[in-house]
Amino acid sequence: MCGIIGYIGGKAATPYLLEGLKRMEYRGYDSAGVAVYDGASIVTRRAAGKIARLEAALLKEPAEGSVGIGHTRWATHGPPTERNAHPHLSADGTVAVVHNGIIENATTLRSALQEAGYDFRSDTDTEVVAHLVQELFDGSLEEAVIMALAKIEGTYGIAVVSSRDPGKIVAARKGSPLLLGIGEHEHFVASDASAILAHTRQVVYLDDGDVAVIERDGYRVLDVNAMPLARRVDKIDWEIGAIERGGYAHFMLKEIFEQPQTVENAMRGRLILEDGTSKLGGLNLTHEQLMAVDNIIITACGTSWHSALIGELLIEELCRIPVEVEYASEFRYRNPIVTDTTLCIVISQSGETADTLAAMREAKRRGARTLGLVNVVGSTIAREDDGGIYLHAGPEIGVASTKAFTSQVAALYVLAIHLGLARGTLSPAEAVRRVEDLLL
Ligand code: GLU
């Protein structure tokens, strides 16, 4: 639970960075910071605690420039202090890095860099990236980042700036979400769409292994060999009001009250009252594939795992297919029975839950068809599954899931009716009765 934001354009970067950080503060924070290129060098400001403390530090000592990166940290390596707050600078101060995730081989890399004379100023795993990029820099920031990443094991979303190649931000992801925002003569990078939604709706979701270069007037996505990749531009259709509290004391309270609408959204247009049938356009399952399914695994974590338990009851009741609910974080560490007649349903509000994504990949690898129940359009699970059902609940900002949970249950119910009717285990009359119950 941490956040990355980056801005490059014609305006002052800091207000964009602070606003983005505040929008992501709900994800948790223990410290925050920004790094801005001021035309000559990289200036950093960092503070332990809430974003307001960073804001106060910036009021006292502004950081001016139109290229910058920011971070809210959720510490994994080293206490939540100012010295461990991101961005982290390279030894010579020319490279600044923000990072979400965990670098697994940080200890080994750190020893090697220390032996080569690099002084470390934090306890984080992240700092190795800054020194590595400095060490490998030879004129092009993206090339140095690509070479540095080749040495890194673990998960990351990163954004990097350098005063030696200043007109750009280089970003990369592996196992931690990151998207680019495309504006008019300005570009953004963020770990969460809500951080940039006020400024642009045009986004490019990065895939694992992508390295992106954003400049004032353009962007490029590269692979690990610096070869250009084509990536689709998506449009975020959330209203800005959806990421604001709208008079409620807390996001969670707002989301609880949204449920009559969001539950309806999960079913609207999908259930036909007259004949009890349902339309699930995104399943991508032929009738033959659907009939061939002889077992279902539902995998998820946390609250989504609880909706999976309800899904198990609904599907077994209406479809007579055996269902197993698997905790996603355990799934790939055992030897699950998965065949090409297994349907694996994965549930995640964000579509980015790392363990759930890993479980889905494992099920796919073993031959299952995968079906994602996710809320965030364009998220990694939604892009990698074979088919899916979007929840259409709007952004869920409260960390304790409420409306996404009820939408998941509603979507599972629609799915159970769909499968039951198709396979003949649910009579049309019973389907109509249930659809009436749900819709009226
Ligand atoms: N592992 C890094 C640290 O401890 C990043 C944590 C995060 O994702 O915020 O600083």
Short mmCIF file of C-alpha atoms and ligand atoms in Angstrom, two decimals:
data_model
loop_
_atom_site.label_atom_id
_atom_site.label_comp_id
_atom_site.label_asym_id
_atom_site.label_seq_id
_atom_site.Cartn_x
_atom_site.Cartn_y
_atom_site.Cartn_z
CA MET A 1 0.00 0.00 0.00
CA CYS A 2 2.06 2.84 -1.28
CA GLY A 3 1.97 5.31 -4.11
CA ILE A 4 4.00 6.71 -6.96
CA ILE A 5 3.35 9.89 -8.91
CA GLY A 6 5.45 11.64 -11.55
CA TYR A 7 4.87 14.79 -13.59
CA ILE A 8 6.66 16.29 -16.56
CA GLY A 9 5.30 19.28 -18.48
CA GLY A 10 5.34 23.03 -18.71
CA LYS A 11 4.05 23.82 -15.24
CA ALA A 12 5.41 23.56 -11.71
CA ALA A 13 5.59 19.88 -10.80
CA THR A 14 5.22 20.09 -7.02
CA PRO A 15 1.48 20.94 -6.84
CA TYR A 16 0.73 17.99 -9.12
CA LEU A 17 2.91 15.71 -7.03
CA LEU A 18 1.34 16.81 -3.75
CA GLU A 19 -2.17 16.49 -5.11
CA GLY A 20 -1.43 13.01 -6.47
CA LEU A 21 0.09 11.96 -3.14
CA LYS A 22 -2.97 13.20 -1.25
CA ARG A 23 -5.26 11.27 -3.57
CA MET A 24 -3.27 8.12 -2.79
CA GLU A 25 -2.95 8.78 0.93
CA TYR A 26 -5.92 6.51 1.60
CA ARG A 27 -3.70 3.60 0.62
CA GLY A 28 -1.68 4.09 3.76
CA TYR A 29 1.40 6.12 4.34
CA ASP A 30 4.18 6.38 6.81
CA SER A 31 6.28 8.99 5.10
CA ALA A 32 6.39 10.81 1.81
CA GLY A 33 8.66 12.79 -0.41
CA VAL A 34 9.28 14.44 -3.75
CA ALA A 35 12.28 14.96 -6.02
CA VAL A 36 12.20 17.80 -8.55
CA TYR A 37 14.74 18.78 -11.19
CA ASP A 38 15.28 22.52 -10.70
CA GLY A 39 17.12 23.15 -13.96
CA ALA A 40 20.53 22.29 -12.57
CA SER A 41 20.20 19.53 -10.01
CA ILE A 42 17.75 17.24 -8.23
CA VAL A 43 16.14 18.72 -5.13
CA THR A 44 14.42 16.39 -2.66
CA ARG A 45 12.05 17.10 0.22
CA ARG A 46 10.91 14.30 2.48
CA ALA A 47 8.99 13.96 5.72
CA ALA A 48 7.89 11.22 8.08
CA GLY A 49 4.16 10.99 8.74
CA LYS A 50 1.26 12.40 6.79
CA ILE A 51 1.48 14.19 3.45
CA ALA A 52 0.57 17.41 5.29
CA ARG A 53 4.03 17.30 6.89
CA LEU A 54 5.65 17.08 3.48
CA GLU A 55 3.48 19.95 2.33
CA ALA A 56 4.65 22.03 5.29
CA ALA A 57 8.27 21.20 4.51
CA LEU A 58 7.72 22.30 0.91
CA LEU A 59 6.16 25.56 2.04
CA LYS A 60 9.25 26.30 4.08
CA GLU A 61 11.65 25.18 1.39
CA PRO A 62 10.00 24.99 -2.03
CA ALA A 63 11.25 22.60 -4.72
CA GLU A 64 10.80 24.28 -8.07
CA GLY A 65 10.88 22.71 -11.49
CA SER A 66 8.63 21.11 -14.06
CA VAL A 67 9.90 17.53 -13.80
CA GLY A 68 9.36 15.59 -10.60
CA ILE A 69 8.49 12.35 -8.87
CA GLY A 70 6.77 11.69 -5.54
CA HIS A 71 6.04 8.78 -3.24
CA THR A 72 4.01 7.75 -0.22
CA ARG A 73 5.77 4.92 1.51
CA TRP A 74 4.56 1.81 3.28
CA ALA A 75 7.81 0.62 4.79
CA THR A 76 9.07 -2.88 4.21
CA HIS A 77 12.80 -2.31 4.77
CA GLY A 78 13.77 0.09 7.52
CA PRO A 79 11.63 2.17 9.88
CA PRO A 80 9.27 4.91 8.66
CA THR A 81 11.65 7.81 9.15
CA GLU A 82 12.59 10.78 7.02
CA ARG A 83 15.88 9.17 6.11
CA ASN A 84 14.09 6.11 4.73
CA ALA A 85 11.39 8.10 2.91
CA HIS A 86 11.58 8.05 -0.86
CA PRO A 87 12.82 9.46 -3.23
CA HIS A 88 16.28 8.00 -2.71
CA LEU A 89 19.29 9.66 -4.30
CA SER A 90 22.36 8.10 -5.83
CA ALA A 91 25.68 8.79 -4.12
CA ASP A 92 26.47 11.68 -6.46
CA GLY A 93 22.95 13.11 -6.18
CA THR A 94 22.27 12.91 -9.93
CA VAL A 95 19.65 10.13 -9.80
CA ALA A 96 16.44 10.00 -7.75
CA VAL A 97 14.24 6.92 -7.45
CA VAL A 98 10.81 6.15 -6.02
CA HIS A 99 9.82 2.53 -5.65
CA ASN A 100 6.83 0.42 -4.69
CA GLY A 101 7.51 -3.21 -3.90
CA ILE A 102 10.38 -5.27 -2.57
CA ILE A 103 13.84 -5.87 -4.00
CA GLU A 104 14.65 -9.42 -2.92
CA ASN A 105 18.38 -9.33 -3.61
CA ALA A 106 18.95 -5.89 -2.08
CA THR A 107 21.37 -7.20 0.57
CA THR A 108 23.70 -8.76 -2.01
CA LEU A 109 23.55 -5.72 -4.28
CA ARG A 110 24.13 -3.42 -1.33
CA SER A 111 27.31 -5.25 -0.26
CA ALA A 112 28.68 -5.18 -3.80
CA LEU A 113 27.94 -1.46 -4.17
CA GLN A 114 29.42 -0.69 -0.74
CA GLU A 115 32.56 -2.54 -1.74
CA ALA A 116 32.70 -0.40 -4.88
CA GLY A 117 32.66 2.70 -2.66
CA TYR A 118 28.99 3.69 -2.59
CA ASP A 119 27.82 5.14 0.73
CA PHE A 120 24.31 4.19 1.74
CA ARG A 121 22.14 6.73 3.50
CA SER A 122 19.02 4.69 4.22
CA ASP A 123 17.99 1.24 5.40
CA THR A 124 15.75 0.63 2.39
CA ASP A 125 16.01 -1.97 -0.34
CA THR A 126 15.19 0.82 -2.82
CA GLU A 127 18.43 2.77 -2.44
CA VAL A 128 20.40 0.16 -4.40
CA VAL A 129 18.47 1.16 -7.52
CA ALA A 130 19.65 4.76 -7.33
CA HIS A 131 23.31 3.76 -6.99
CA LEU A 132 23.03 1.11 -9.70
CA VAL A 133 21.56 3.61 -12.16
CA GLN A 134 24.38 6.05 -11.37
CA GLU A 135 26.95 3.31 -11.83
CA LEU A 136 25.52 2.14 -15.15
CA PHE A 137 24.68 5.57 -16.61
CA ASP A 138 26.30 6.25 -19.93
CA GLY A 139 24.29 9.10 -21.42
CA SER A 140 20.80 7.58 -21.51
CA LEU A 141 18.67 7.26 -18.39
CA GLU A 142 16.39 4.58 -19.86
CA GLU A 143 19.36 2.45 -20.83
CA ALA A 144 20.86 2.77 -17.36
CA VAL A 145 17.52 1.84 -15.78
CA ILE A 146 17.14 -1.18 -18.08
CA MET A 147 20.64 -2.38 -17.15
CA ALA A 148 19.97 -1.79 -13.45
CA LEU A 149 16.71 -3.73 -13.58
CA ALA A 150 18.50 -6.68 -15.15
CA LYS A 151 20.40 -7.01 -11.85
CA ILE A 152 17.33 -6.73 -9.65
CA GLU A 153 15.18 -9.57 -8.35
CA GLY A 154 11.82 -8.87 -6.78
CA THR A 155 8.84 -6.68 -7.45
CA TYR A 156 8.79 -3.07 -8.37
CA GLY A 157 7.01 -0.11 -9.74
CA ILE A 158 9.64 2.60 -10.08
CA ALA A 159 10.01 6.11 -11.40
CA VAL A 160 13.45 7.62 -11.92
CA VAL A 161 14.76 11.08 -12.80
CA SER A 162 18.31 12.21 -13.42
CA SER A 163 19.96 15.61 -13.71
CA ARG A 164 22.32 14.09 -16.28
CA ASP A 165 19.42 13.28 -18.65
CA PRO A 166 16.82 15.67 -17.30
CA GLY A 167 13.99 16.02 -19.84
CA LYS A 168 12.35 12.73 -18.95
CA ILE A 169 11.03 10.39 -16.31
CA VAL A 170 11.76 6.69 -16.72
CA ALA A 171 9.28 4.28 -15.17
CA ALA A 172 9.17 0.50 -15.03
CA ARG A 173 7.02 -2.18 -13.50
CA LYS A 174 7.18 -5.77 -12.45
CA GLY A 175 4.50 -6.99 -10.10
CA SER A 176 3.40 -3.55 -8.96
CA PRO A 177 0.87 -1.46 -10.93
CA LEU A 178 1.88 1.62 -12.89
CA LEU A 179 0.16 3.67 -15.55
CA LEU A 180 1.02 6.61 -17.74
CA GLY A 181 -1.27 9.63 -18.04
CA ILE A 182 -1.29 11.47 -21.33
CA GLY A 183 -2.02 15.20 -21.23
CA GLU A 184 -1.50 18.24 -23.47
CA HIS A 185 2.23 18.96 -23.41
CA GLU A 186 2.43 17.13 -20.10
CA HIS A 187 2.64 13.51 -19.03
CA PHE A 188 2.19 11.65 -15.79
CA VAL A 189 3.13 8.35 -14.27
CA ALA A 190 1.20 6.96 -11.31
CA SER A 191 0.59 3.76 -9.44
CA ASP A 192 -3.10 4.57 -9.10
CA ALA A 193 -5.44 6.21 -11.61
CA SER A 194 -7.02 8.39 -8.91
CA ALA A 195 -3.71 10.29 -8.58
CA ILE A 196 -4.03 11.80 -12.08
CA LEU A 197 -7.74 11.60 -12.83
CA ALA A 198 -8.23 15.34 -12.25
CA HIS A 199 -5.81 16.09 -15.11
CA THR A 200 -6.27 13.43 -17.74
CA ARG A 201 -8.42 10.42 -18.53
CA GLN A 202 -6.15 9.08 -21.27
CA VAL A 203 -3.96 6.38 -19.76
CA VAL A 204 -1.61 3.60 -20.77
CA TYR A 205 -1.47 0.68 -18.34
CA LEU A 206 2.02 -0.75 -18.23
CA ASP A 207 2.58 -4.50 -18.29
CA ASP A 208 5.16 -6.39 -16.25
CA GLY A 209 8.56 -5.94 -17.88
CA ASP A 210 7.67 -2.61 -19.52
CA VAL A 211 9.98 0.37 -19.27
CA ALA A 212 8.38 3.71 -20.13
CA VAL A 213 9.93 7.05 -20.93
CA ILE A 214 7.72 10.08 -20.49
CA GLU A 215 8.66 13.50 -21.76
CA ARG A 216 6.82 16.80 -21.92
CA ASP A 217 5.57 16.10 -25.44
CA GLY A 218 5.42 12.35 -25.70
CA TYR A 219 5.98 8.93 -24.26
CA ARG A 220 7.50 5.62 -25.31
CA VAL A 221 7.16 2.12 -23.92
CA LEU A 222 10.17 -0.16 -24.30
CA ASP A 223 10.92 -3.79 -23.62
CA VAL A 224 13.97 -5.00 -21.68
CA ASN A 225 16.07 -4.71 -24.84
CA ALA A 226 15.02 -1.07 -25.32
CA MET A 227 12.89 -2.06 -28.31
CA PRO A 228 9.68 -0.03 -28.69
CA LEU A 229 6.39 -1.68 -27.71
CA ALA A 230 2.88 -0.72 -28.78
CA ARG A 231 0.55 -0.19 -25.85
CA ARG A 232 -3.12 0.68 -26.05
CA VAL A 233 -4.42 4.01 -24.77
CA ASP A 234 -7.41 3.50 -22.45
CA LYS A 235 -9.90 6.00 -21.19
CA ILE A 236 -10.80 6.09 -17.50
CA ASP A 237 -14.52 6.64 -17.20
CA TRP A 238 -14.72 7.40 -13.48
CA GLU A 239 -16.11 10.79 -12.59
CA ILE A 240 -13.92 12.97 -10.44
CA GLY A 241 -16.73 13.03 -7.83
CA ALA A 242 -16.23 9.29 -7.44
CA ILE A 243 -12.83 9.83 -5.86
CA GLU A 244 -13.99 12.56 -3.50
CA ARG A 245 -15.77 12.15 -0.18
CA GLY A 246 -18.82 14.16 -1.29
CA GLY A 247 -19.82 15.37 2.17
CA TYR A 248 -19.30 12.05 3.97
CA ALA A 249 -16.93 11.92 6.92
CA HIS A 250 -15.12 8.90 5.43
CA PHE A 251 -14.81 7.22 2.05
CA MET A 252 -15.95 3.97 3.63
CA LEU A 253 -19.18 5.56 4.81
CA LYS A 254 -19.82 7.00 1.37
CA GLU A 255 -19.21 3.60 -0.20
CA ILE A 256 -21.58 1.85 2.22
CA PHE A 257 -24.32 4.25 1.17
CA GLU A 258 -23.55 3.72 -2.51
CA GLN A 259 -24.48 0.05 -2.32
CA PRO A 260 -28.08 0.16 -3.57
CA GLN A 261 -26.67 1.68 -6.76
CA THR A 262 -23.52 -0.41 -7.05
CA VAL A 263 -25.29 -3.73 -6.50
CA GLU A 264 -27.69 -2.73 -9.23
CA ASN A 265 -24.78 -1.76 -11.49
CA ALA A 266 -23.29 -5.23 -11.10
CA MET A 267 -26.51 -6.75 -12.47
CA ARG A 268 -27.90 -4.03 -14.74
CA GLY A 269 -28.28 -5.11 -18.35
CA ARG A 270 -27.09 -8.57 -17.40
CA LEU A 271 -30.28 -10.17 -16.08
CA ILE A 272 -33.38 -10.33 -18.24
CA LEU A 273 -36.50 -10.24 -16.11
CA GLU A 274 -38.85 -11.73 -18.72
CA ASP A 275 -37.14 -15.07 -19.18
CA GLY A 276 -34.59 -15.25 -16.37
CA THR A 277 -31.67 -15.39 -18.79
CA SER A 278 -28.50 -13.39 -18.44
CA LYS A 279 -26.04 -11.67 -20.71
CA LEU A 280 -22.41 -11.83 -19.73
CA GLY A 281 -20.63 -10.51 -22.80
CA GLY A 282 -17.11 -10.80 -21.42
CA LEU A 283 -17.05 -14.48 -20.47
CA ASN A 284 -15.42 -15.54 -23.76
CA LEU A 285 -16.63 -19.10 -23.20
CA THR A 286 -18.15 -21.09 -26.04
CA HIS A 287 -21.12 -23.29 -25.22
CA GLU A 288 -18.84 -26.33 -25.62
CA GLN A 289 -16.26 -24.92 -23.21
CA LEU A 290 -18.97 -24.05 -20.76
CA MET A 291 -20.46 -27.56 -20.90
CA ALA A 292 -17.02 -29.13 -20.54
CA VAL A 293 -16.28 -27.44 -17.18
CA ASP A 294 -16.30 -30.17 -14.54
CA ASN A 295 -14.84 -28.30 -11.59
CA ILE A 296 -14.43 -24.71 -10.52
CA ILE A 297 -11.75 -23.12 -8.38
CA ILE A 298 -12.41 -19.67 -6.98
CA THR A 299 -9.31 -17.95 -5.74
CA ALA A 300 -9.00 -14.62 -3.95
CA CYS A 301 -7.62 -12.90 -0.85
CA GLY A 302 -9.17 -11.07 2.09
CA THR A 303 -12.69 -9.77 1.61
CA SER A 304 -12.86 -11.12 -1.95
CA TRP A 305 -12.13 -14.56 -0.49
CA HIS A 306 -15.28 -14.21 1.60
CA SER A 307 -17.35 -13.40 -1.46
CA ALA A 308 -15.80 -16.49 -3.06
CA LEU A 309 -17.23 -18.60 -0.21
CA ILE A 310 -20.70 -17.30 -1.04
CA GLY A 311 -20.00 -17.91 -4.74
CA GLU A 312 -19.20 -21.53 -3.91
CA LEU A 313 -22.63 -22.03 -2.31
CA LEU A 314 -24.44 -20.32 -5.19
CA ILE A 315 -22.63 -22.17 -7.96
CA GLU A 316 -22.87 -25.59 -6.34
CA GLU A 317 -26.55 -25.02 -5.62
CA LEU A 318 -27.52 -23.79 -9.08
CA CYS A 319 -25.00 -25.53 -11.34
CA ARG A 320 -24.12 -28.76 -9.53
CA ILE A 321 -20.43 -28.26 -10.35
CA PRO A 322 -17.96 -28.95 -7.52
CA VAL A 323 -16.33 -25.71 -6.38
CA GLU A 324 -13.18 -25.25 -4.30
CA VAL A 325 -12.32 -21.90 -2.78
CA GLU A 326 -8.57 -21.42 -2.52
CA TYR A 327 -6.72 -18.70 -0.66
CA ALA A 328 -4.70 -17.14 -3.48
CA SER A 329 -1.54 -16.73 -1.40
CA GLU A 330 -1.44 -20.49 -0.74
CA PHE A 331 -2.48 -21.70 -4.17
CA ARG A 332 0.81 -21.74 -6.01
CA TYR A 333 2.76 -23.18 -3.10
CA ARG A 334 1.00 -26.50 -3.22
CA ASN A 335 0.18 -28.78 -6.09
CA PRO A 336 -3.43 -27.93 -6.90
CA ILE A 337 -5.50 -30.23 -9.09
CA VAL A 338 -6.15 -28.15 -12.16
CA THR A 339 -6.96 -29.50 -15.61
CA ASP A 340 -8.16 -28.07 -18.91
CA THR A 341 -11.73 -28.65 -17.75
CA THR A 342 -11.19 -26.47 -14.67
CA LEU A 343 -12.70 -23.02 -14.66
CA CYS A 344 -10.70 -20.76 -12.36
CA ILE A 345 -12.57 -17.68 -11.15
CA VAL A 346 -10.33 -14.99 -9.66
CA ILE A 347 -11.79 -12.19 -7.59
CA SER A 348 -10.07 -8.90 -6.82
CA GLN A 349 -11.47 -5.41 -6.40
CA SER A 350 -8.34 -3.72 -7.73
CA GLY A 351 -7.43 -6.39 -10.26
CA GLU A 352 -3.86 -5.97 -9.00
CA THR A 353 -3.76 -8.15 -5.85
CA ALA A 354 -0.34 -9.72 -6.28
CA ASP A 355 -1.15 -13.16 -4.81
CA THR A 356 -4.41 -13.41 -6.73
CA LEU A 357 -2.66 -12.49 -9.96
CA ALA A 358 0.03 -15.10 -9.27
CA ALA A 359 -2.65 -17.73 -8.55
CA MET A 360 -4.39 -16.89 -11.81
CA ARG A 361 -1.15 -17.24 -13.75
CA GLU A 362 -0.51 -20.58 -12.08
CA ALA A 363 -4.00 -21.86 -12.94
CA LYS A 364 -3.50 -20.72 -16.53
CA ARG A 365 -0.14 -22.42 -16.70
CA ARG A 366 -1.81 -25.64 -15.62
CA GLY A 367 -4.39 -25.38 -18.39
CA ALA A 368 -7.46 -23.88 -16.68
CA ARG A 369 -9.61 -21.22 -18.28
CA THR A 370 -9.62 -18.12 -16.13
CA LEU A 371 -12.41 -15.70 -15.41
CA GLY A 372 -11.73 -12.44 -13.56
CA LEU A 373 -14.25 -10.68 -11.35
CA VAL A 374 -12.62 -7.30 -10.95
CA ASN A 375 -13.69 -3.73 -10.42
CA VAL A 376 -10.87 -1.74 -12.00
CA VAL A 377 -11.16 -1.67 -15.77
CA GLY A 378 -7.85 -2.31 -17.50
CA SER A 379 -6.17 -3.72 -14.38
CA THR A 380 -3.63 -6.51 -14.74
CA ILE A 381 -6.02 -9.36 -13.90
CA ALA A 382 -8.58 -7.93 -16.33
CA ARG A 383 -5.94 -7.86 -19.05
CA GLU A 384 -4.55 -11.31 -18.42
CA ASP A 385 -7.68 -13.38 -17.75
CA ASP A 386 -9.42 -15.33 -20.52
CA GLY A 387 -12.72 -13.65 -19.80
CA GLY A 388 -14.31 -11.63 -17.06
CA ILE A 389 -17.09 -9.75 -15.40
CA TYR A 390 -16.51 -6.15 -14.39
CA LEU A 391 -18.18 -5.10 -11.16
CA HIS A 392 -18.87 -1.47 -12.22
CA ALA A 393 -18.84 -0.35 -8.56
CA GLY A 394 -16.77 2.80 -9.20
CA PRO A 395 -13.55 3.39 -7.29
CA GLU A 396 -13.41 1.85 -3.84
CA ILE A 397 -11.19 4.07 -1.73
CA GLY A 398 -12.01 2.75 1.74
CA VAL A 399 -9.44 0.12 2.62
CA ALA A 400 -12.06 -2.12 4.25
CA SER A 401 -14.05 -3.40 1.28
CA THR A 402 -17.81 -2.78 1.35
CA LYS A 403 -19.47 -2.01 -1.97
CA ALA A 404 -17.00 -4.11 -3.95
CA PHE A 405 -17.85 -7.10 -1.74
CA THR A 406 -21.61 -6.84 -2.32
CA SER A 407 -21.00 -6.30 -6.04
CA GLN A 408 -18.86 -9.42 -6.15
CA VAL A 409 -21.62 -11.44 -4.54
CA ALA A 410 -24.16 -10.00 -7.02
CA ALA A 411 -21.89 -10.80 -9.98
CA LEU A 412 -21.32 -14.35 -8.69
CA TYR A 413 -25.07 -14.80 -8.41
CA VAL A 414 -25.54 -13.64 -12.02
CA LEU A 415 -22.80 -16.03 -13.08
CA ALA A 416 -24.35 -18.94 -11.19
CA ILE A 417 -27.71 -18.33 -12.87
CA HIS A 418 -25.99 -18.07 -16.25
CA LEU A 419 -24.10 -21.34 -15.82
CA GLY A 420 -27.06 -23.14 -14.28
CA LEU A 421 -29.39 -22.25 -17.13
CA ALA A 422 -26.81 -23.07 -19.79
CA ARG A 423 -26.09 -26.46 -18.27
CA GLY A 424 -29.72 -27.29 -17.57
CA THR A 425 -29.34 -27.64 -13.80
CA LEU A 426 -31.52 -24.59 -13.22
CA SER A 427 -35.00 -24.58 -14.69
CA PRO A 428 -36.13 -21.49 -16.62
CA ALA A 429 -39.00 -21.02 -14.14
CA GLU A 430 -36.61 -21.10 -11.17
CA ALA A 431 -34.24 -18.72 -13.00
CA VAL A 432 -37.09 -16.24 -13.53
CA ARG A 433 -38.02 -16.49 -9.86
CA ARG A 434 -34.46 -15.76 -8.77
CA VAL A 435 -33.98 -12.93 -11.26
CA GLU A 436 -37.20 -11.37 -9.98
CA ASP A 437 -35.87 -11.66 -6.44
CA LEU A 438 -32.67 -9.95 -7.43
CA LEU A 439 -34.09 -7.16 -9.53
CA LEU A 440 -37.36 -6.23 -7.84
N1 GLU B 1 10.55 -1.58 -0.08
C1 GLU B 1 10.53 -0.16 -0.16
C2 GLU B 1 10.81 0.45 1.22
O1 GLU B 1 10.76 -0.16 2.22
C3 GLU B 1 9.25 0.39 -0.74
C4 GLU B 1 8.06 0.21 0.12
C5 GLU B 1 6.81 0.71 -0.54
O2 GLU B 1 6.31 -0.03 -1.45
O3 GLU B 1 6.33 1.80 -0.17
O4 GLU B 1 11.10 1.59 1.30
#
